[in-house]
Coordinates of N, CA, C and O in Angstrom, one line a residue:
M1 N 0.8 -1.2 0.1 CA 0.0 0.0 0.0 C 0.9 1.3 0.0 O 1.9 1.4 0.7
K2 N 0.4 2.2 -0.7 CA 1.2 3.4 -0.8 C 0.7 4.3 0.5 O -0.3 4.1 1.0
T3 N 1.5 5.3 0.7 CA 1.2 6.2 1.9 C -0.1 6.9 1.7 O -0.9 7.0 2.6
E4 N -0.4 7.3 0.4 CA -1.7 7.9 0.1 C -2.9 7.1 0.5 O -3.9 7.5 0.9
D5 N -2.7 5.8 0.2 CA -3.8 4.8 0.5 C -4.0 4.7 2.0 O -5.2 4.6 2.4
L6 N -3.0 4.6 2.7 CA -3.1 4.6 4.1 C -3.8 5.8 4.7 O -4.6 5.7 5.6
I7 N -3.3 7.0 4.2 CA -3.9 8.3 4.7 C -5.4 8.3 4.4 O -6.3 8.7 5.2
L8 N -5.7 7.9 3.2 CA -7.2 7.8 2.8 C -8.0 6.9 3.6 O -9.1 7.2 4.1
A9 N -7.4 5.7 3.9 CA -8.1 4.7 4.7 C -8.3 5.3 6.2 O -9.4 5.1 6.7
A10 N -7.3 6.0 6.7 CA -7.5 6.6 8.0 C -8.5 7.7 8.0 O -9.3 7.8 9.0
Q11 N -8.6 8.5 6.9 CA -9.6 9.6 6.8 C -11.0 9.0 6.7 O -11.9 9.5 7.3
V12 N -11.1 7.8 5.9 CA -12.5 7.2 5.8 C -12.8 6.7 7.2 O -14.0 6.8 7.6
R13 N -12.0 6.0 7.8 CA -12.3 5.4 9.2 C -12.7 6.6 10.1 O -13.6 6.4 10.9
E14 N -12.0 7.6 10.2 CA -12.2 8.7 11.1 C -13.6 9.3 10.8 O -14.4 9.6 11.7
L15 N -13.9 9.6 9.5 CA -15.2 10.1 9.0 C -16.3 9.1 9.4 O -17.4 9.5 9.8
A16 N -16.1 7.8 9.1 CA -17.1 6.9 9.4 C -17.4 6.9 10.9 O -18.6 6.7 11.3
A17 N -16.4 6.9 11.8 CA -16.6 7.0 13.2 C -17.5 8.2 13.5 O -18.3 8.1 14.5
E18 N -17.2 9.4 13.0 CA -17.9 10.6 13.3 C -19.3 10.4 12.8 O -20.3 10.8 13.6
L19 N -19.6 9.8 11.7 CA -20.9 9.6 11.2 C -21.7 8.7 12.1 O -22.8 8.8 12.4
R20 N -21.0 7.6 12.6 CA -21.7 6.7 13.5 C -22.0 7.3 14.8 O -23.1 7.2 15.4
Q21 N -21.1 8.3 15.3 CA -21.4 9.0 16.5 C -22.6 9.9 16.4 O -23.4 10.0 17.3
Q22 N -22.6 10.5 15.2 CA -23.8 11.4 15.0 C -25.1 10.7 15.0 O -26.1 11.1 15.5
H23 N -25.1 9.5 14.2 CA -26.3 8.7 14.1 C -26.6 8.1 15.5 O -27.9 8.1 15.8
A24 N -25.7 7.8 16.3 CA -26.0 7.2 17.6 C -26.7 8.3 18.5 O -27.7 8.1 19.2
Y25 N -26.1 9.5 18.5 CA -26.7 10.6 19.2 C -28.1 10.9 18.8 O -29.0 11.0 19.6
S26 N -28.3 11.0 17.5 CA -29.8 11.2 17.1 C -30.6 10.1 17.4 O -31.8 10.3 17.7
T27 N -30.1 8.9 17.3 CA -31.0 7.7 17.6 C -31.4 7.7 19.1 O -32.6 7.5 19.4
K28 N -30.4 8.0 19.9 CA -30.7 8.0 21.4 C -31.7 9.1 21.6 O -32.6 8.9 22.4
K29 N -31.6 10.3 21.1 CA -32.5 11.4 21.3 C -33.9 11.0 20.8 O -34.9 11.3 21.5
E30 N -34.0 10.4 19.7 CA -35.3 9.9 19.2 C -36.0 8.9 20.1 O -37.2 8.9 20.4
M31 N -35.1 8.0 20.6 CA -35.7 7.0 21.5 C -36.1 7.6 22.9 O -37.2 7.3 23.4
E32 N -35.4 8.6 23.3 CA -35.7 9.3 24.6 C -37.0 10.0 24.4 O -37.8 10.2 25.4
A33 N -37.2 10.5 23.3 CA -38.5 11.3 23.0 C -39.7 10.4 23.1 O -40.8 10.9 23.4
R34 N -39.5 9.1 22.8 CA -40.6 8.2 22.6 C -40.9 7.5 23.9 O -42.0 7.1 24.3
L35 N -39.9 7.3 24.8 CA -39.9 6.6 26.0 C -40.1 7.4 27.3 O -39.6 8.5 27.2
P36 N -40.8 7.0 28.2 CA -40.8 7.7 29.6 C -39.5 7.8 30.1 O -38.6 7.0 29.9
R37 N -39.2 8.8 31.0 CA -38.0 9.1 31.5 C -37.4 7.9 32.3 O -36.1 7.6 32.2
D38 N -38.2 7.2 32.9 CA -37.6 6.0 33.7 C -37.1 4.9 32.9 O -36.5 4.0 33.4
Q39 N -37.4 4.9 31.6 CA -37.0 3.9 30.7 C -35.7 4.3 29.9 O -35.2 3.6 29.0
H40 N -35.2 5.6 30.1 CA -34.0 6.0 29.4 C -32.9 5.2 29.9 O -32.6 5.0 31.1
E41 N -31.9 4.9 28.9 CA -30.7 4.2 29.2 C -29.5 5.2 29.5 O -29.5 6.3 29.0
S42 N -28.6 4.7 30.2 CA -27.4 5.5 30.4 C -26.7 5.6 29.0 O -26.9 4.6 28.2
L43 N -25.9 6.5 28.8 CA -25.1 6.6 27.5 C -24.3 5.4 27.3 O -24.2 4.9 26.2
E44 N -23.6 5.0 28.3 CA -22.6 3.8 28.2 C -23.5 2.5 27.9 O -23.0 1.8 26.9
D45 N -24.6 2.4 28.5 CA -25.4 1.1 28.0 C -25.9 1.2 26.6 O -25.9 0.2 25.9
F46 N -26.4 2.4 26.3 CA -26.9 2.6 24.9 C -25.8 2.4 23.9 O -26.0 1.7 22.9
M47 N -24.6 3.0 24.1 CA -23.5 2.9 23.2 C -23.1 1.5 23.1 O -22.7 1.0 21.9
E48 N -23.0 0.7 24.0 CA -22.6 -0.7 24.0 C -23.6 -1.4 23.0 O -23.1 -2.2 22.2
K49 N -24.9 -1.2 23.2 CA -25.8 -1.9 22.3 C -25.8 -1.4 20.9 O -25.9 -2.1 19.9
Y50 N -25.6 -0.1 20.8 CA -25.5 0.6 19.5 C -24.3 0.1 18.7 O -24.5 -0.3 17.5
R51 N -23.2 0.0 19.3 CA -22.0 -0.5 18.7 C -22.1 -1.9 18.1 O -21.6 -2.3 17.1
A52 N -22.7 -2.7 18.9 CA -23.0 -4.1 18.5 C -23.9 -4.2 17.2 O -23.7 -5.0 16.4
A53 N -24.9 -3.3 17.2 CA -25.8 -3.3 16.2 C -25.4 -2.5 15.0 O -25.9 -2.8 13.9
H54 N -24.5 -1.6 15.1 CA -24.1 -0.7 14.0 C -22.5 -0.7 13.9 O -21.9 0.2 14.4
P55 N -22.0 -1.7 13.3 CA -20.5 -1.7 13.1 C -20.0 -0.5 12.2 O -20.8 0.0 11.4
I56 N -18.9 -0.1 12.5 CA -18.3 1.1 11.8 C -18.3 0.9 10.3 O -18.5 1.9 9.5
A57 N -18.1 -0.3 9.9 CA -18.2 -0.6 8.4 C -19.5 -0.2 7.8 O -19.5 0.2 6.6
K58 N -20.6 -0.2 8.5 CA -21.8 0.3 8.0 C -21.8 1.7 7.4 O -22.5 2.0 6.5
F59 N -20.9 2.5 8.1 CA -20.9 3.9 7.7 C -19.8 4.3 6.6 O -19.6 5.4 6.2
V60 N -18.9 3.3 6.3 CA -17.9 3.6 5.3 C -18.3 4.0 3.9 O -17.8 5.0 3.5
P61 N -19.4 3.4 3.4 CA -19.9 4.0 2.1 C -20.3 5.5 2.1 O -19.9 6.2 1.2
E62 N -20.9 5.8 3.2 CA -21.4 7.3 3.4 C -20.1 8.1 3.5 O -20.1 9.2 2.9
A63 N -19.1 7.7 4.3 CA -17.9 8.4 4.4 C -17.2 8.5 3.1 O -16.6 9.7 2.8
M64 N -17.1 7.5 2.3 CA -16.5 7.6 1.0 C -17.2 8.6 0.1 O -16.5 9.4 -0.6
Q65 N -18.5 8.6 0.2 CA -19.2 9.6 -0.6 C -18.9 11.0 -0.2 O -18.8 11.9 -1.0
K66 N -18.9 11.2 1.1 CA -18.6 12.6 1.6 C -17.2 13.1 1.2 O -17.0 14.2 0.9
L67 N -16.3 12.1 1.3 CA -14.9 12.5 1.0 C -14.7 12.7 -0.5 O -14.0 13.6 -1.0
E68 N -15.4 11.9 -1.4 CA -15.4 12.2 -2.8 C -16.0 13.6 -3.1 O -15.4 14.3 -3.9
K69 N -17.1 14.0 -2.4 CA -17.6 15.3 -2.6 C -16.7 16.4 -2.3 O -16.6 17.3 -3.0
V70 N -16.0 16.2 -1.1 CA -15.0 17.1 -0.6 C -13.9 17.3 -1.6 O -13.5 18.3 -2.0
S71 N -13.4 16.2 -2.1 CA -12.4 16.2 -3.1 C -12.8 16.9 -4.4 O -12.0 17.7 -5.0
E72 N -14.1 16.7 -4.9 CA -14.5 17.4 -6.0 C -14.6 18.9 -5.8 O -14.2 19.7 -6.6
V73 N -15.0 19.3 -4.6 CA -15.1 20.7 -4.3 C -13.7 21.3 -4.3 O -13.4 22.4 -4.8
I74 N -12.8 20.6 -3.7 CA -11.4 21.1 -3.6 C -10.8 21.3 -5.0 O -10.2 22.3 -5.3
Q75 N -11.0 20.2 -5.8 CA -10.4 20.2 -7.1 C -11.0 21.4 -8.0 O -10.3 22.1 -8.7
S76 N -12.4 21.6 -7.9 CA -13.0 22.7 -8.5 C -12.5 24.0 -8.0 O -12.2 25.0 -8.9
Y77 N -12.2 24.2 -6.8 CA -11.7 25.4 -6.3 C -10.3 25.7 -6.8 O -10.0 26.8 -7.2
I78 N -9.5 24.7 -6.8 CA -8.1 24.8 -7.3 C -8.1 25.2 -8.7 O -7.3 26.1 -9.1
K79 N -9.0 24.5 -9.5 CA -9.0 24.9 -11.0 C -9.4 26.3 -11.3 O -8.8 27.0 -12.1
T80 N -10.4 26.8 -10.5 CA -10.9 28.1 -10.7 C -9.9 29.2 -10.2 O -9.9 30.3 -10.8
H81 N -9.2 28.9 -9.2 CA -8.3 29.8 -8.5 C -6.9 29.7 -9.1 O -6.0 30.7 -8.9
Q82 N -6.5 28.7 -9.9 CA -5.2 28.6 -10.5 C -5.1 29.6 -11.7 O -4.0 30.0 -12.0
S83 N -6.2 29.8 -12.3 CA -6.2 30.6 -13.5 C -6.1 32.1 -13.2 O -5.9 32.9 -14.1
N84 N -6.3 32.4 -12.0 CA -6.4 33.9 -11.6 C -4.9 34.4 -11.4 O -4.0 33.8 -11.0

């Protein structure tokens, strides 16, 4: 593997972890809105179950799409500003 591949893999994993965290947070908020307060789980208990049900690999395709979009925007910006 080239260094660029390793960097990209690390970026994808980092973004996928961030997407999973955002999804977990919104899922917990949605659950809490539907359940009575005495049925709310602690964050640790919820996250343990959530991680088992939602492996990070599930978020990799979305992370790749987001990185591709960022790459397109950067390339477009570079092209338009190099000619100036």
